[in-house]
Short mmCIF file of C-alpha atoms in Angstrom, two decimals:
data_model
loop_
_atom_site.label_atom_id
_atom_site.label_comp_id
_atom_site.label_asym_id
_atom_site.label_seq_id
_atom_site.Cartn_x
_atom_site.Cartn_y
_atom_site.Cartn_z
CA UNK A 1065 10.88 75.59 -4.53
CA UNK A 1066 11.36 74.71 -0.79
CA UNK A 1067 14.30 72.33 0.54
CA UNK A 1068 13.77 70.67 3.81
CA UNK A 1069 17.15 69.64 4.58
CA UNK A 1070 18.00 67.01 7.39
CA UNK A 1071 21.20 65.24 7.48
CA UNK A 1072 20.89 61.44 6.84
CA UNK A 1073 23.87 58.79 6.39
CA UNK A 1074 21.31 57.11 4.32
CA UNK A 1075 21.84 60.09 1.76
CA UNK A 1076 25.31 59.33 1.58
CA UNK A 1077 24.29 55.58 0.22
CA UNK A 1078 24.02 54.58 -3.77
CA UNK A 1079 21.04 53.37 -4.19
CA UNK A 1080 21.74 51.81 -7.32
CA UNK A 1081 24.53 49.61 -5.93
CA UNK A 1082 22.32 48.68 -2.77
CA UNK A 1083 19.80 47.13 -5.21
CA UNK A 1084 21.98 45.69 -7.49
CA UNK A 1085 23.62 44.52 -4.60
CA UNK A 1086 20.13 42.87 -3.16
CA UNK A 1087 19.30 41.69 -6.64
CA UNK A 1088 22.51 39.26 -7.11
CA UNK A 1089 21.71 37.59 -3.17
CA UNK A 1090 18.54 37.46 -4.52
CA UNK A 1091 20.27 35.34 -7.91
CA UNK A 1092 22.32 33.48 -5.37
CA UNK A 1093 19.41 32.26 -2.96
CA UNK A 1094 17.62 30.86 -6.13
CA UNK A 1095 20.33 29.08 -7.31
CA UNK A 1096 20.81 27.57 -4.06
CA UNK A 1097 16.88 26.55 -3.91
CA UNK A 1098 17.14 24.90 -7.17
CA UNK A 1099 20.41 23.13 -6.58
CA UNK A 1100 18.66 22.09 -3.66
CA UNK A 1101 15.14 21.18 -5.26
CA UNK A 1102 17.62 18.91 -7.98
CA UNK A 1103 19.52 17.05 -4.90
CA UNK A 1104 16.23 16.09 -3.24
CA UNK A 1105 14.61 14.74 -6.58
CA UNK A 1106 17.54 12.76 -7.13
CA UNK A 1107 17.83 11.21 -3.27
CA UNK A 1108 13.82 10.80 -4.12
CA UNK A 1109 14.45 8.70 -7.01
CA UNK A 1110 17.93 6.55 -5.15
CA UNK A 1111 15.81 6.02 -1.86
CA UNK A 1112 12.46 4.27 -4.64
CA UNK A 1113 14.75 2.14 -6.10
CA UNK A 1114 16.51 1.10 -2.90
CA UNK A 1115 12.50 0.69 -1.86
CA UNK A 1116 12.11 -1.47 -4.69
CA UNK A 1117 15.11 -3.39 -4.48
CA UNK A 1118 14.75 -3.70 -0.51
CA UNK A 1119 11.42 -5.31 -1.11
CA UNK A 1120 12.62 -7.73 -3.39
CA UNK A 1121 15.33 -8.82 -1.18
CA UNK A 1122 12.59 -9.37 1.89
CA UNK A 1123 10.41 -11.33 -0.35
CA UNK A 1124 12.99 -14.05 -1.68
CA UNK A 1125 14.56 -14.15 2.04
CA UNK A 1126 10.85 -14.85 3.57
CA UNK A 1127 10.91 -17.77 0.80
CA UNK A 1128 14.15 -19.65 1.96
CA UNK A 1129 12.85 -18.73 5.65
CA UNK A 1130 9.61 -20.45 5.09
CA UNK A 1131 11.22 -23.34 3.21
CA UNK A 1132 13.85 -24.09 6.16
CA UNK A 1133 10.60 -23.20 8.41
CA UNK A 1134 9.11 -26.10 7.00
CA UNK A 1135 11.97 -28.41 7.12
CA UNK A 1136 12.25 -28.10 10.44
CA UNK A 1137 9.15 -28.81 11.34
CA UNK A 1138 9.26 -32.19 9.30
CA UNK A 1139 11.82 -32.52 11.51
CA UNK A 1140 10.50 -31.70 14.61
CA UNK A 1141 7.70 -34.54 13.82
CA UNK A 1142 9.76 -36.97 13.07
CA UNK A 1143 11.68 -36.98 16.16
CA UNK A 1144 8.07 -36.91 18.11
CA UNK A 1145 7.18 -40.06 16.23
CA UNK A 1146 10.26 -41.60 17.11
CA UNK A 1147 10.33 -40.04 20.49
CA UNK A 1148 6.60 -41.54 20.97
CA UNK A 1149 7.17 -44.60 19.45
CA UNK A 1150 10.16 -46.05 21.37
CA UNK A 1151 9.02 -45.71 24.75
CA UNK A 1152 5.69 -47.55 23.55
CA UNK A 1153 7.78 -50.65 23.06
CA UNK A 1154 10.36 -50.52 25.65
CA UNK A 1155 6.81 -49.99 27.94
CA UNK A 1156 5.16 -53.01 26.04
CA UNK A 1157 8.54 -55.16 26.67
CA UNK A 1158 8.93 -54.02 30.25
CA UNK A 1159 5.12 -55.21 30.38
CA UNK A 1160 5.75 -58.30 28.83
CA UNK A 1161 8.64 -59.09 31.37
CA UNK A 1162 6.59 -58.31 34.33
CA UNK A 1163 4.25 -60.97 33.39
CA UNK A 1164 6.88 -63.41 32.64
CA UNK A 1165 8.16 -62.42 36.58
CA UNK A 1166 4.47 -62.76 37.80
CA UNK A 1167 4.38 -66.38 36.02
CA UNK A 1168 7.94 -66.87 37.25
CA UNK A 1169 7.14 -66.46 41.00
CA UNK A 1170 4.05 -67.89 40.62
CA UNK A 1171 5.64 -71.60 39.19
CA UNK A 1172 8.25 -71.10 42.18
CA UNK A 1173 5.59 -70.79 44.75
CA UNK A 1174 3.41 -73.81 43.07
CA UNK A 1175 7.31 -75.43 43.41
CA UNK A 1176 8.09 -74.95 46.98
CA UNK A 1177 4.34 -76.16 47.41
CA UNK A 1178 5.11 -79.29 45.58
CA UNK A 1179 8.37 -79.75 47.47
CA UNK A 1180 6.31 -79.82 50.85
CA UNK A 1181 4.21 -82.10 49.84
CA UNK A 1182 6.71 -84.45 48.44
CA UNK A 1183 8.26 -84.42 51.80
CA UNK A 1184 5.77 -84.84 53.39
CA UNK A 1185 4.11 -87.88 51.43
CA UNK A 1186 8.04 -88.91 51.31
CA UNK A 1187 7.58 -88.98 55.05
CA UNK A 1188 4.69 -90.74 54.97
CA UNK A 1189 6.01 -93.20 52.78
CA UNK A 1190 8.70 -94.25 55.35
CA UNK A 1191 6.30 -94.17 57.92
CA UNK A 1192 4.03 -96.91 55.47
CA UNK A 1193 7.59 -99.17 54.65
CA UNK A 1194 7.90 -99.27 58.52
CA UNK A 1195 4.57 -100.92 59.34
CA UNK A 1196 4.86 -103.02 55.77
CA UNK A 1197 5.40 -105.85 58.56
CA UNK A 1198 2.42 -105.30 60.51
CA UNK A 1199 -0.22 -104.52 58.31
CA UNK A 1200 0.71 -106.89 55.19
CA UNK A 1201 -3.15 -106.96 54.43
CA UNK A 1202 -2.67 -103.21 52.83
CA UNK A 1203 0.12 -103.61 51.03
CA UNK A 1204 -0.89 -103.67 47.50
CA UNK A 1205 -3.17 -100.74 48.72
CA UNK A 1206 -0.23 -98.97 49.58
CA UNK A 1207 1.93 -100.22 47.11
CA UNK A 1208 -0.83 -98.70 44.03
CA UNK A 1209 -0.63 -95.46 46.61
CA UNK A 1210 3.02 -95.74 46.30
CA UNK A 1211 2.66 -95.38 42.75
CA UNK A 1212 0.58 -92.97 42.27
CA UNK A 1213 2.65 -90.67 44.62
CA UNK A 1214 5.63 -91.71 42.56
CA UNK A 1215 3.78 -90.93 39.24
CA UNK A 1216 2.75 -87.69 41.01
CA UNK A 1217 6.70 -87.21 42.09
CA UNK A 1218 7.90 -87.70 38.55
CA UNK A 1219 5.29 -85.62 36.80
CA UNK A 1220 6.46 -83.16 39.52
CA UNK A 1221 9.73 -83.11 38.55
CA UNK A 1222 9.21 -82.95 34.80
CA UNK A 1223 7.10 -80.05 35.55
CA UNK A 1224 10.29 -78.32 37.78
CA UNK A 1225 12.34 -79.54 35.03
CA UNK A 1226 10.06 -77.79 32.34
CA UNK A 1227 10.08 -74.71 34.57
CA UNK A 1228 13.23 -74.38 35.36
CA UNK A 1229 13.84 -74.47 31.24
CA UNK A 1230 11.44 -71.83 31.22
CA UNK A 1231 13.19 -69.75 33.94
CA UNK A 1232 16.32 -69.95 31.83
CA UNK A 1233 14.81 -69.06 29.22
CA UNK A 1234 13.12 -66.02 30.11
CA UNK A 1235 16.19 -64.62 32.10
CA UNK A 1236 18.02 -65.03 28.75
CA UNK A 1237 15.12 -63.07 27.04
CA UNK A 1238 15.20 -60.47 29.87
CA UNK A 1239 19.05 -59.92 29.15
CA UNK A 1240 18.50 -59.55 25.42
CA UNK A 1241 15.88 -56.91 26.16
CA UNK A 1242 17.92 -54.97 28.54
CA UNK A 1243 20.76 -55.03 25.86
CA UNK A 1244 17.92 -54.06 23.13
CA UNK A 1245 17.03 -51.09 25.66
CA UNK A 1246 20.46 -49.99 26.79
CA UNK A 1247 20.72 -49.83 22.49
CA UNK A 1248 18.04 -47.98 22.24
CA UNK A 1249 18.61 -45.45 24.75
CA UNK A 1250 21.71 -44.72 23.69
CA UNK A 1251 20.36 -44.45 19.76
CA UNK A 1252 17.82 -42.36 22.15
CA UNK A 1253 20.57 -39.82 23.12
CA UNK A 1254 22.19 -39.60 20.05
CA UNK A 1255 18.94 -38.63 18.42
CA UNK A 1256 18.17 -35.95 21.28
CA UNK A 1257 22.11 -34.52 20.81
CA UNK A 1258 21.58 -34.32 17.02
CA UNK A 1259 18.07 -32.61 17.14
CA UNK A 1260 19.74 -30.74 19.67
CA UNK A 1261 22.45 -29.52 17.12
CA UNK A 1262 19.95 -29.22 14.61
CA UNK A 1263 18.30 -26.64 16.57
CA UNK A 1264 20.79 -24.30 17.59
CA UNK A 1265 21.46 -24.33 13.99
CA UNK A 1266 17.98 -23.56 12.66
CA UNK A 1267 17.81 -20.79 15.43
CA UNK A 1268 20.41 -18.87 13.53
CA UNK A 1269 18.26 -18.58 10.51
CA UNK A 1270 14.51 -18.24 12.74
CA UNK A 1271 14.40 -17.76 16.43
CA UNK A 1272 10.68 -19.23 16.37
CA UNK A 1273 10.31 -23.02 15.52
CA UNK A 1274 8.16 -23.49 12.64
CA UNK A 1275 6.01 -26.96 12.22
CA UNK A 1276 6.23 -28.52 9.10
CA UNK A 1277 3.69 -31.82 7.87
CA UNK A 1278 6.56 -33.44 5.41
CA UNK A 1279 8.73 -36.39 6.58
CA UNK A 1280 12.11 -36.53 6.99
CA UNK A 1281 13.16 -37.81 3.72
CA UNK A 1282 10.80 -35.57 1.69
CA UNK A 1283 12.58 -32.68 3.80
CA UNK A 1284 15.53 -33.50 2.98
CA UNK A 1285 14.27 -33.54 -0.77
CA UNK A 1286 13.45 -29.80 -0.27
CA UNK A 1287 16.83 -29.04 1.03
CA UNK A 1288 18.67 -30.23 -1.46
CA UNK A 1289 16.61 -28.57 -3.76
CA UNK A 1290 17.27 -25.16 -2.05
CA UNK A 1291 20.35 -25.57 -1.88
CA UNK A 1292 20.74 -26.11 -5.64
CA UNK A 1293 18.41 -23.14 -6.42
CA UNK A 1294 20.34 -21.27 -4.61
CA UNK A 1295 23.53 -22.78 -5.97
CA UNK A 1296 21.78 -21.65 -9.29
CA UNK A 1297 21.09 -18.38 -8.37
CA UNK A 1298 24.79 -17.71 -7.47
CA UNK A 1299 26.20 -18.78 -10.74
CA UNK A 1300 23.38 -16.81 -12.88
CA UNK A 1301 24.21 -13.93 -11.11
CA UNK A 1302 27.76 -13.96 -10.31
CA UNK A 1303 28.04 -13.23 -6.50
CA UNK A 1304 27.99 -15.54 -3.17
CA UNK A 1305 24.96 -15.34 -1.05
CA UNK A 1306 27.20 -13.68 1.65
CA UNK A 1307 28.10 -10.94 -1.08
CA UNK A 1308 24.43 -10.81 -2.23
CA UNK A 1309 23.76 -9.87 1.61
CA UNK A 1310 26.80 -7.86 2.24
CA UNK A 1311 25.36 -6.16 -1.17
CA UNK A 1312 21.49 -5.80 0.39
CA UNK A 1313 22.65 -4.44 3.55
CA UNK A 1314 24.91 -1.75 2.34
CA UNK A 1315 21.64 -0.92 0.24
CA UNK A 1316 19.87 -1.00 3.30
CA UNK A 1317 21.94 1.41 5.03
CA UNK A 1318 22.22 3.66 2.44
CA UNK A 1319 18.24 3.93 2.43
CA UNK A 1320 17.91 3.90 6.08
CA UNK A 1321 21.00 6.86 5.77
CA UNK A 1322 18.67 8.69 2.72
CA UNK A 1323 15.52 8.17 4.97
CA UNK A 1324 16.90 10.18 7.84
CA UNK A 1325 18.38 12.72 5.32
CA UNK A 1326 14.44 13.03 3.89
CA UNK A 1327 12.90 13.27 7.28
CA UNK A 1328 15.30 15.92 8.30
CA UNK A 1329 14.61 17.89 4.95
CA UNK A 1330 10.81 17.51 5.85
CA UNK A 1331 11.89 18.55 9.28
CA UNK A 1332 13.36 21.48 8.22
CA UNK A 1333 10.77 21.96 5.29
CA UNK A 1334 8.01 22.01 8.23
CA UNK A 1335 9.75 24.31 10.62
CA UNK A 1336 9.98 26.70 7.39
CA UNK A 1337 6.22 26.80 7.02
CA UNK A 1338 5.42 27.46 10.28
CA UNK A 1339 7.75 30.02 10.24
CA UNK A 1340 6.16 31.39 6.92
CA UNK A 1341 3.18 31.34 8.61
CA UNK A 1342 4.17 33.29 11.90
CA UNK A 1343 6.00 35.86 9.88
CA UNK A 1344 2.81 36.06 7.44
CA UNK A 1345 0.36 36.27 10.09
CA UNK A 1346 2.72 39.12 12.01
CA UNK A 1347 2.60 40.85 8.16
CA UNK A 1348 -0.81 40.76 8.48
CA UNK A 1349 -1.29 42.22 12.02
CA UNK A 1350 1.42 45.04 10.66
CA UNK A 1351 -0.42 45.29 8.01
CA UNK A 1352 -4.13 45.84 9.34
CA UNK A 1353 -2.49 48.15 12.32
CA UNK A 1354 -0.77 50.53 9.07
CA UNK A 1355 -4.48 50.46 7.44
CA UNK A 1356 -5.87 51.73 10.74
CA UNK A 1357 -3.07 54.15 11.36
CA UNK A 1358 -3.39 55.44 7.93
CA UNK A 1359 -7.32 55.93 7.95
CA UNK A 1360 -7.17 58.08 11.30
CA UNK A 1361 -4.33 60.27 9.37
CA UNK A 1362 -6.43 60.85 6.62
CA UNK A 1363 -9.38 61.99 8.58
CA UNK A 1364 -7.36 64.42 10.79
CA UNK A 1365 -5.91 65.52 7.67
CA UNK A 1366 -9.11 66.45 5.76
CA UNK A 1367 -10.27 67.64 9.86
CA UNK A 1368 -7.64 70.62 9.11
CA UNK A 1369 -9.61 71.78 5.86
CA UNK A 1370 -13.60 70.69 7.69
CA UNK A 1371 -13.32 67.90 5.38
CA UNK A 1372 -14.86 64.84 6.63
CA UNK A 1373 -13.97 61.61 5.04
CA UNK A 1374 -12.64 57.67 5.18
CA UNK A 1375 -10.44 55.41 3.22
CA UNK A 1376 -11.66 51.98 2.24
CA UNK A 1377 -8.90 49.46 1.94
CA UNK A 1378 -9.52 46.21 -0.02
CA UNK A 1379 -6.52 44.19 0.52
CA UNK A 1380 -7.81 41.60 -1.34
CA UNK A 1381 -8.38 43.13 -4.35
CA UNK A 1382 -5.67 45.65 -3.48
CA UNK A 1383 -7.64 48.72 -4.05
CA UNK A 1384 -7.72 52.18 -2.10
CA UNK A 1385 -10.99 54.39 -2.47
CA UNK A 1386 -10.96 57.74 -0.66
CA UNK A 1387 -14.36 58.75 0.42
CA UNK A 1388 -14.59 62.44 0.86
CA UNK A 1389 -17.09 64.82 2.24
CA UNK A 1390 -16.42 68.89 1.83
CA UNK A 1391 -17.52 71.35 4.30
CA UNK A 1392 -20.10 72.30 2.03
CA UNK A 1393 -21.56 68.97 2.07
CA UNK A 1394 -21.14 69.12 6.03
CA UNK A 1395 -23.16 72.08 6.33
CA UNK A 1396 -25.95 71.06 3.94
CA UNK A 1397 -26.41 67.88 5.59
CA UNK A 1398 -26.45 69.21 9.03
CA UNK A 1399 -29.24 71.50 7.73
CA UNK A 1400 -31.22 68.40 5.62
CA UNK A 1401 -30.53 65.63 8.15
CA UNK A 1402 -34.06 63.99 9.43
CA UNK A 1403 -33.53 62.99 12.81
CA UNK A 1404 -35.32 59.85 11.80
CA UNK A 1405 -32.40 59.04 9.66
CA UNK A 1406 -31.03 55.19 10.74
CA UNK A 1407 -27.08 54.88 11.28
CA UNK A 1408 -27.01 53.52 7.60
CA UNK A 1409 -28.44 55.96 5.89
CA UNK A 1410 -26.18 58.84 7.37
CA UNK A 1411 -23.18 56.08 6.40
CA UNK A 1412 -24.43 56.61 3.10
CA UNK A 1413 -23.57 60.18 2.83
CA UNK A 1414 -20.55 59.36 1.88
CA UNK A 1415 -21.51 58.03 -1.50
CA UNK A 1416 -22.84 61.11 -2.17
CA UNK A 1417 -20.12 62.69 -3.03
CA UNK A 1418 -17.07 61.27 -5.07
CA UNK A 1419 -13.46 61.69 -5.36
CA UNK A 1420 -14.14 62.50 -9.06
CA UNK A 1421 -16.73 65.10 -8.77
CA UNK A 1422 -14.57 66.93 -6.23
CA UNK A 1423 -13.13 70.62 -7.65
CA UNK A 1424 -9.60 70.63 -8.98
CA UNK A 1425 -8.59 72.28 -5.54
CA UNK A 1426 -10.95 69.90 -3.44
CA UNK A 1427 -8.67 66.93 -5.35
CA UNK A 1428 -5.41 68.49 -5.20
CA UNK A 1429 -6.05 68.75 -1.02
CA UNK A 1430 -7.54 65.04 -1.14
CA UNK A 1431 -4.32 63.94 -2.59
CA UNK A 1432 -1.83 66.05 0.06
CA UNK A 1433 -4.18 64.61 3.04
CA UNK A 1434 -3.55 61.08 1.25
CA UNK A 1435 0.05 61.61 0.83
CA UNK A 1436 0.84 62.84 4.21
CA UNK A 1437 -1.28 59.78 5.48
CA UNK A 1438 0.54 57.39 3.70
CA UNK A 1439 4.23 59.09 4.77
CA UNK A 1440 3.21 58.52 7.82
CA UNK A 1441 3.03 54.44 7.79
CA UNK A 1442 6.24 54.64 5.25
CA UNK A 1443 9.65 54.79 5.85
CA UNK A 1444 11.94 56.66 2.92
CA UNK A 1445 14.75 58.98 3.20
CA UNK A 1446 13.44 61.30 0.25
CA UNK A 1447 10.10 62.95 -0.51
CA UNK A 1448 9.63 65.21 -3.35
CA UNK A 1449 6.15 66.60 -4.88
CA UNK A 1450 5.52 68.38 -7.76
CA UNK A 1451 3.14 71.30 -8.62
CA UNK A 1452 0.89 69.93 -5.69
CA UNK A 1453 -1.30 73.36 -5.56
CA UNK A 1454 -1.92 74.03 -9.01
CA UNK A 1455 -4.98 73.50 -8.58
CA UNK A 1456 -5.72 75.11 -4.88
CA UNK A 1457 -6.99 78.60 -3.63
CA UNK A 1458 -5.20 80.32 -1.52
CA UNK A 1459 -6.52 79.05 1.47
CA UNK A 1460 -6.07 75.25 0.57
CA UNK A 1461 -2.41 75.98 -0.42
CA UNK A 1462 -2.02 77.98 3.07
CA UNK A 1463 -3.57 74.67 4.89
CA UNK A 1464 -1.62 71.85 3.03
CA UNK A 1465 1.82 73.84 3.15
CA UNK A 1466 1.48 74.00 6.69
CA UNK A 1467 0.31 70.64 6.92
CA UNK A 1468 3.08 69.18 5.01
CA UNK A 1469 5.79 71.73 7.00
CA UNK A 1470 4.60 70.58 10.38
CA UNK A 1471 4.64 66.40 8.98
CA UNK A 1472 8.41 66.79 7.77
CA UNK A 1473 9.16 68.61 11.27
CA UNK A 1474 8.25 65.66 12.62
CA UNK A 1475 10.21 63.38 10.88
CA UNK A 1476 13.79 64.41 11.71
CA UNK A 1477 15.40 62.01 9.38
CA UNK A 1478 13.94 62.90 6.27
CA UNK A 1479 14.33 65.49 3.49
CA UNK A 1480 11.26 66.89 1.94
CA UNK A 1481 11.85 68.56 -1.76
CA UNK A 1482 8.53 70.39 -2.75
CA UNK A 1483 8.25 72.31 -6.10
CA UNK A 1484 5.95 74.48 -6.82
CA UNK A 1485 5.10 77.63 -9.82
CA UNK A 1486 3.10 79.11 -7.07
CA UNK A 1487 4.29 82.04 -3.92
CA UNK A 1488 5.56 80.35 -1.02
CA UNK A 1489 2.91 80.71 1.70
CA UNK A 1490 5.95 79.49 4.24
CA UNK A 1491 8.87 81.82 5.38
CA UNK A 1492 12.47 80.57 5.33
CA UNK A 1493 14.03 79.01 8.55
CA UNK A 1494 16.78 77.20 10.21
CA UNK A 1495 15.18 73.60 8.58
CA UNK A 1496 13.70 75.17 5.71
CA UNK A 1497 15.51 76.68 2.57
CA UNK A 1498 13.76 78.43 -0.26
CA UNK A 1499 15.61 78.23 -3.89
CA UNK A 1500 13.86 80.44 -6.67
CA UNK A 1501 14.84 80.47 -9.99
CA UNK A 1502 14.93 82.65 -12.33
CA UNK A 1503 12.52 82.94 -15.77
CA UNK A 1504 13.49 81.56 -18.21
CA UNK A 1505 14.58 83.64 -21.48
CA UNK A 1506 12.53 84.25 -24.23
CA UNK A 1507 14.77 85.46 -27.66
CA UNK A 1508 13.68 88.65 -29.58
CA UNK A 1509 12.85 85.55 -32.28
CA UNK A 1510 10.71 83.52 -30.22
CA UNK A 1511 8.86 86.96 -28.50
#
C-alpha cells in the first residue's frame, strides 16, 4: 500500500459535524421560506378583500357624488332662468318708460307750440278789440273768430290739463318701477350671495360643476331623499358616515401600506431571479470550461499509454461515454486508412472500438486515465483507490503508477491512499510512504 502524505488543516476537520452542521442551515433556510411563503398568502388574501371592500366604497361614494352632481346642476339652471328672466323685464319696463318719456317730451313740445300760438292769436286778439271801433262792419266776423280761437284755447287747455294728468301719472309709475327694480336687484344679490354659498359648498364634495335637467323643487326632493338613505344607512349599520370614512380610509392605507409591502417582495423576488440566472449561467460557463478541461486530461492521459481517445459529455441526459482507441487499433488504422477517407469516416473510428470490448488491463488503464482526469476538475482533501491494477501488465501498472505519482505531486494539498495486492513499481521518498502488511495466518485446521 502507498501513503502520500501532505499536511492539510482540512484533515484535522469532522466531516460528519460539518454536514450535519450544513444540513440543520439547510432545515433553518426552509423554514424561513415557508414561514415566508405563509405571510405572503395571507397579505395576498388581506390586500383582495381590502380590493373588494375598496371598490365597494368607490362605487356607493360615485352614487352620492353623482346625486349632489345633479342637484347642483338643477340648481345651476334655475338661477340661469331667473338670472335670464329678470333682466328681460326690468329691460321691457325700462323700454316701456322710454316711450312714455318720448310721448312725454313730445306732448311738452306740442305744449310750448300751443302756448305760442295762444299768444300770439291772444295778441292778435287785442290788436282786433283795438280796431272794434273802426272796422264795426267785421265784427261778428271777428267775434265767430273770437270763438273759435277761444274754443281752440279751451280745448287747449283741457288737452294740457289731460297731459299734465298724464305726466303725473307716469312719473308716479316711473317711481313704482324704480322701487320694483331697486327690489329686485337687491332679491338679485341675495340670490347671487346664496348661489355663491352654495357653491363653495358643493366644491367641497366635487371641484367640477356638474349640470343637472331637474328643477329646484324636484332637487330638493332628491336631497332629502339622500339624506334619509343615508340617515338609513347609518342606523342599519351602526356607524356615522364620518366613521364609515375614517373606517374606509384606514382600509385604504392599510392596502396602499400591503401594496408597497407586495411590490417590494416582487422587487426582491425579481432581483432573486436574475440573480439565479447570473449564478446559473456562470455554473454553466464553469461547467462547460471543467468538461473541456477534463476531455484534454483524458486524452493526454491515454497519450502516456499511445492510447488515443475522447469523452462525450451529455449534460442533459447526464451521461459520460469514454471513447477509446488502443495502440493496436492506432497502428492498424494507420496501415488500412484510404486516403480517400472523408473527416467523418475517420471520426468514426472511434466506434469501432468500445469501452466494453477493451482487455481487463486496457479497462483498468481507461479507468486511472478517467480518474486522474476527473481529480483534476475536483477539489477533495482525500483520494483513495483500491486494487486499481489487478487487472494490468506490468507495463500498464508501471505507466498509471507514475501517472498517478506525478498527479498527487502536483497537488500539494492532498493525500493520495492507493492499495494495491500487487509489487510497488514506485520507490519510497520524502512524500511517499510504503506500508506492507503482513499475510495473513492460515491455522494447521484451515491448511
Amino acid at each position: 500500500a502507498i501513503f502520500l502524505v501532505r499536511p492539510s488543516s482540512r484533515l484535522g476537520e469532522d466531516i460528519s459535524q460539518a454536514i450535519a452542521r450544513e444540513k440543520q442551515q439547510l432545515i433553518e433556510q426552509n423554514q424561513k421560506l415557508k414561514e415566508a411563503q405563509k405571510a405572503l398568502n395571507g397579505m395576498t388574501q388581506e390586500v383582495e378583500a381590502l380590493t373588494g371592500e375598496h371598490k365597494r366604497s368607490g362605487i356607493a361614494e360615485r352614487k352620492c357624488r353623482e346625486r349632489i352632481n345633479r342637484a347642483n346642476s338643477e340648481i345651476q339652471q334655475a338661477r340661469e332662468r331667473l338670472q335670464s328672466d329678470e333682466p328681460a323685464k326690468i329691460a321691457a319696463l325700462e323700454s316701456e318708460l322710454d316711450s312714455f318719456s318720448e310721448q312725454l317730451e313730445s306732448i311738452q313740445t306740442q305744449f310750448r307750440d300751443h302756448n305760442a300760438q295762444q299768444q300770439a292769436k291772444e295778441s292778435e286778439l287785442r290788436q282786433i278789440e283795438s280796431d272794434i271801433a273802426l272796422v264795426d262792419q267785421k265784427m261778428a266776423a271777428i267775434r265767430d273768430r273770437a270763438d273759435k280761437v277761444r274754443r281752440a284755447a279751451d280745448n287747449k287747455t283741457s288737452q294740457c290739463q289731460t297731459h299734465s294728468t298724464n305726466i303725473d301719472y307716469w312719473n308716479t309709475k316711473r317711481s313704482t318701477l324704480e322701487e320694483k327694480m331697486s327690489v329686485l336687484q337687491a332679491k338679485k344679490m341675495d340670490a347671487e350671495a346664496r348661489v355663491s354659498e352654495v357653491e363653495s359648498e358643493a366644491r367641497v364634495i366635487c371641484e367640477e360643476r356638474v349640470e343637472v335637467e331637474h328643477s329646484p323643487r324636484k332637487l330638493d326632493h332628491l336631497i332629502s331623499k339622500c339624506k334619509a338613505q343615508l340617515e338609513e344607512i347609518e342606523r342599519s349599520s351602526n356607524m356615522s358616515l364620518a366613521e364609515v370614512a375614517e373606517k374606509a380610509q384606514k382600509y385604504i392605507n392599510v392596502y396602499v401600506t400591503a401594496k408597497e409591502e407586495l411590490q417590494s417582495v416582487i422587487a426582491l423576488v425579481s432581483a432573486l431571479k436574475t440573480a439565479h440566472q447570473q449564478r446559473l449561467n456562470k455554473w454553466t460557463q464553469f461547467r462547460d470550461s471543467m468538461t473541456v478541461r477534463t476531455k484534454l486530461h483524458f486524452i493526454k492521459n491515454l497519450l502516456q499509454r499511445g492510447y488515443t481517445g475522447k469523452l462525450e459529455f451529455d449534460h442533459t441526459q447526464c451521461t459520460l461515454i469514454p471513447k477509446v482507441k488502443t495502440d493496436q487499433d492506432v497502428v492498424s488504422e494507420s496501415v488500412g486508412r484510404n486516403p480517400t477517407d472523408t473527416q467523418a469516416d475517420k471520426g468514426s473510428a472511434y466506434q469501432r472500438k468500445d469501452t466494453r470490448s477493451l482487455s481487463g488491463g486496457e479497462k483498468s488503464f481507461t479507468t486511472i486515465c478517467l480518474l486522474l482526469s476527473l481529480w483534476e476538475t475536483m477539489n477533495c482533501p482525500v483520494r483513495a483507490l483500491d486494487e486499481f491494477d489487478v487487472f494490468m501488465d506490468a507495463a500498464n501498472r508501471k505507466i498509471a503508477m507514475s501517472m498517478m505519482v506525478a498527479s498527487a505531486r502536483t497537488q500539494r494539498d492532498t493525500q493520495f491512499i492507493l492499495i494495491t495486492p500487487q509489487d510497488m513499481s514506485v520507490k519510497p521518498d520524502a512524500d511517499i510512504t510504503i506500508l506492507r502488511l503482513q499475510p495473513p495466518r492460515r491455522s494447521a485446521a484451515a491448511a
